[in-house]
Amino acid sequence: MYKRIPAHIGIIPDGNRRWAEENGLHKKDGYAYGVPPGFLLYEMMVEYGVKEATFYGFTKDNNKRAVEQRDAFTKACIDAVETLANRDAELLVIGNIDSVAFPKELLPYANRRVRFGRNLIKLNFLVNYDWAWDLKKGMEQGDIASADISRIDLIIRWGGRRRLSGFLPVQSVYSDLYVIDTYWPDFKKEHFHEALAWYQDCDVTLGG
Amino acid sequence: MYKRIPAHIGIIPDGNRRWAEENGLHKKDGYAYGVPPGFLLYEMMVEYGVKEATFYGFTKDNNKRAVEQRDAFTKACIDAVETLANRDAELLVIGNIDSVAFPKELLPYANRRVRFGRNLIKLNFLVNYDWAWDLKKGMEQGDIASADISRIDLIIRWGGRRRLSGFLPVQSVYSDLYVIDTYWPDFKKEHFHEALAWYQDCDVTLGG
């Protein structure tokens, strides 16, 4: 169906709070609605032969938000990772575990790849991630903290913002960015097809 | 006229070769047509009170192109910097000067800020820039090579591609990216207004 499938897709599932407000809920309540779309997207990526995917969970900067929002997005991340841990995937959680904001439930998956079932896809989650921390590890230890995550071909962002928001600066240097205006909890399968269709015509030259 | 003016704008002037082909010229001939629009844009940025601007000249990866193209984009960069050296600006050229691809004509402006006339704007040019080299300096010397360039608020890219192509990964982590489909040599003043108008509604939260 598609001539070119990106080997590695980055997912920025933004707009959970705006979605909640539009639907008469508290901001914090949006995050839980962001978990089920992640599984749908996981299944589509496996079906279409994507080899690696990275989900933007939450960042150090997100921790500046109200405490009930922090609790809610942390829980959503735990739920997402724990459910995917029962699927076929090689799971890797990257984030600063030396901070209290890192959920202890995810320590078993932190900074090392854990295989579940058949190795259908590499799945990475950024949890309490911080781009400056990622690069600083490189300065201190010779390799960035996210060194096990490969270069990203296509980034799909929901919620309309046209920016990376600190998402893996090294792996994103040549990524094509496709932005969907719909808020993430309203994810539709068509969004993935839209992004893939757009990607067919991206002229990937890597500067050459 | 505008409520918010980005303090620092990044400029990715892409599409010179595609423009040349569409106009019956050789690919290499497009670059020279990319110099005059830079001055128009410089003048508009000064007029609207932009404090700092960074132009993407060429990168290490661009050096993979045909030699006549390399010669042409190198000459365009020299012309652009030397002409702006006679305007009111603090000029800074960032790039790897330890490579033969770095034009010796620009050594006087390399890796140190040089002031001309009145200090109306900080103008940065990336010349023989390489994102990996930039970060590697940080690993070796504690600070990235482009440390004198500040965080970028708005990046405007001409030529339709929706990606950063290795443009200052650290300074671009939270930048809003506005893409104009027109090729750079066909720059119009309206493009700058379009980008500023769009930027008015960007909700800058820096993750909070």
PDB file of C-alpha atoms in Angstrom, chain A residues 2 4-13 41 44-45 48-56 121-122 124 126 149-158 163-164 167-168 170-180 187 189-204 206, chain B residues 160-165 177:
ATOM      1  CA  TYR A   2       2.870   2.388   0.845  1.00  0.00           C
ATOM      2  CA  ARG A   4       8.134   3.746   1.910  1.00  0.00           C
ATOM      3  CA  ILE A   5       7.545   2.918   5.532  1.00  0.00           C
ATOM      4  CA  PRO A   6       9.574   4.963   8.000  1.00  0.00           C
ATOM      5  CA  ALA A   7      11.819   2.646  10.004  1.00  0.00           C
ATOM      6  CA  HIS A   8      11.413   4.730  13.152  1.00  0.00           C
ATOM      7  CA  ILE A   9       8.455   6.918  14.070  1.00  0.00           C
ATOM      8  CA  GLY A  10       8.351   9.428  16.916  1.00  0.00           C
ATOM      9  CA  ILE A  11       4.976  10.068  18.532  1.00  0.00           C
ATOM     10  CA  ILE A  12       4.145  13.318  20.333  1.00  0.00           C
ATOM     11  CA  PRO A  13       0.660  12.725  21.780  1.00  0.00           C
ATOM     12  CA  LEU A  41      -1.339   3.123  17.077  1.00  0.00           C
ATOM     13  CA  MET A  44      -1.055  -0.156  13.270  1.00  0.00           C
ATOM     14  CA  MET A  45       2.688   0.353  13.399  1.00  0.00           C
ATOM     15  CA  TYR A  48       2.652  -1.736   8.614  1.00  0.00           C
ATOM     16  CA  GLY A  49       6.140  -2.940   9.481  1.00  0.00           C
ATOM     17  CA  VAL A  50       7.480   0.007  11.452  1.00  0.00           C
ATOM     18  CA  LYS A  51      10.629  -1.262  13.195  1.00  0.00           C
ATOM     19  CA  GLU A  52      10.884   1.220  16.048  1.00  0.00           C
ATOM     20  CA  ALA A  53       8.617   3.769  17.695  1.00  0.00           C
ATOM     21  CA  THR A  54       9.237   6.305  20.424  1.00  0.00           C
ATOM     22  CA  PHE A  55       6.378   7.722  22.494  1.00  0.00           C
ATOM     23  CA  TYR A  56       6.812  11.048  24.263  1.00  0.00           C
ATOM     24  CA  ILE A 121       8.851  -3.723  17.192  1.00  0.00           C
ATOM     25  CA  LYS A 122      11.199  -1.724  19.354  1.00  0.00           C
ATOM     26  CA  ASN A 124      10.656   3.400  23.440  1.00  0.00           C
ATOM     27  CA  LEU A 126      10.410   8.863  27.262  1.00  0.00           C
ATOM     28  CA  ILE A 149      17.360   4.989  20.417  1.00  0.00           C
ATOM     29  CA  SER A 150      18.023   5.249  16.675  1.00  0.00           C
ATOM     30  CA  ARG A 151      17.612   8.189  14.276  1.00  0.00           C
ATOM     31  CA  ILE A 152      13.951   9.068  13.724  1.00  0.00           C
ATOM     32  CA  ASP A 153      12.531   9.285  10.198  1.00  0.00           C
ATOM     33  CA  LEU A 154       9.082  10.668  10.869  1.00  0.00           C
ATOM     34  CA  ILE A 155       7.642  12.462  13.881  1.00  0.00           C
ATOM     35  CA  ILE A 156       3.870  12.694  14.177  1.00  0.00           C
ATOM     36  CA  ARG A 157       2.565  15.288  16.581  1.00  0.00           C
ATOM     37  CA  TRP A 158      -1.065  15.645  17.620  1.00  0.00           C
ATOM     38  CA  ARG A 163       7.600  22.132  17.478  1.00  0.00           C
ATOM     39  CA  LEU A 164       9.657  19.366  19.033  1.00  0.00           C
ATOM     40  CA  PHE A 167      11.905  15.539  21.959  1.00  0.00           C
ATOM     41  CA  LEU A 168      15.214  13.669  21.404  1.00  0.00           C
ATOM     42  CA  VAL A 170      19.952  14.235  18.447  1.00  0.00           C
ATOM     43  CA  GLN A 171      17.690  11.609  16.908  1.00  0.00           C
ATOM     44  CA  SER A 172      15.407  14.292  15.436  1.00  0.00           C
ATOM     45  CA  VAL A 173      17.966  16.304  13.472  1.00  0.00           C
ATOM     46  CA  TYR A 174      16.674  15.037  10.108  1.00  0.00           C
ATOM     47  CA  SER A 175      13.174  13.900  11.077  1.00  0.00           C
ATOM     48  CA  ASP A 176      10.228  14.981   8.983  1.00  0.00           C
ATOM     49  CA  LEU A 177       7.545  16.495  11.205  1.00  0.00           C
ATOM     50  CA  TYR A 178       3.878  15.869  10.483  1.00  0.00           C
ATOM     51  CA  VAL A 179       1.433  17.811  12.624  1.00  0.00           C
ATOM     52  CA  ILE A 180      -2.192  16.815  13.163  1.00  0.00           C
ATOM     53  CA  PHE A 187      -6.835   9.815  17.571  1.00  0.00           C
ATOM     54  CA  LYS A 189      -6.659   5.534  12.290  1.00  0.00           C
ATOM     55  CA  GLU A 190      -6.870   7.960   9.357  1.00  0.00           C
ATOM     56  CA  HIS A 191      -4.303  10.175  11.060  1.00  0.00           C
ATOM     57  CA  PHE A 192      -1.657   7.501  10.687  1.00  0.00           C
ATOM     58  CA  HIS A 193      -2.550   7.042   7.037  1.00  0.00           C
ATOM     59  CA  GLU A 194      -2.448  10.799   6.444  1.00  0.00           C
ATOM     60  CA  ALA A 195       1.027  10.955   7.929  1.00  0.00           C
ATOM     61  CA  LEU A 196       2.270   7.979   5.907  1.00  0.00           C
ATOM     62  CA  ALA A 197       0.777   9.372   2.718  1.00  0.00           C
ATOM     63  CA  TRP A 198       2.532  12.677   3.341  1.00  0.00           C
ATOM     64  CA  TYR A 199       5.793  10.890   4.100  1.00  0.00           C
ATOM     65  CA  GLN A 200       5.760   9.184   0.686  1.00  0.00           C
ATOM     66  CA  ASP A 201       6.693  12.493  -0.933  1.00  0.00           C
ATOM     67  CA  CYS A 202       9.274  13.640   1.601  1.00  0.00           C
ATOM     68  CA  ASP A 203      12.547  13.862  -0.213  1.00  0.00           C
ATOM     69  CA  VAL A 204      14.969  12.388   2.319  1.00  0.00           C
ATOM     70  CA  LEU A 206      20.093  13.964   4.823  1.00  0.00           C
TER      71      LEU A 206
ATOM     72  CA  GLY B 160       8.283  23.275   1.946  1.00  0.00           C
ATOM     73  CA  ARG B 161      10.287  20.730   3.926  1.00  0.00           C
ATOM     74  CA  ARG B 162       9.040  20.242   7.475  1.00  0.00           C
ATOM     75  CA  ARG B 163      12.249  19.404   9.276  1.00  0.00           C
ATOM     76  CA  LEU B 164      15.232  20.993  10.985  1.00  0.00           C
ATOM     77  CA  SER B 165      17.950  19.346   8.865  1.00  0.00           C
ATOM     78  CA  LEU B 177       8.526  25.937  13.119  1.00  0.00           C
TER      79      LEU B 177
END
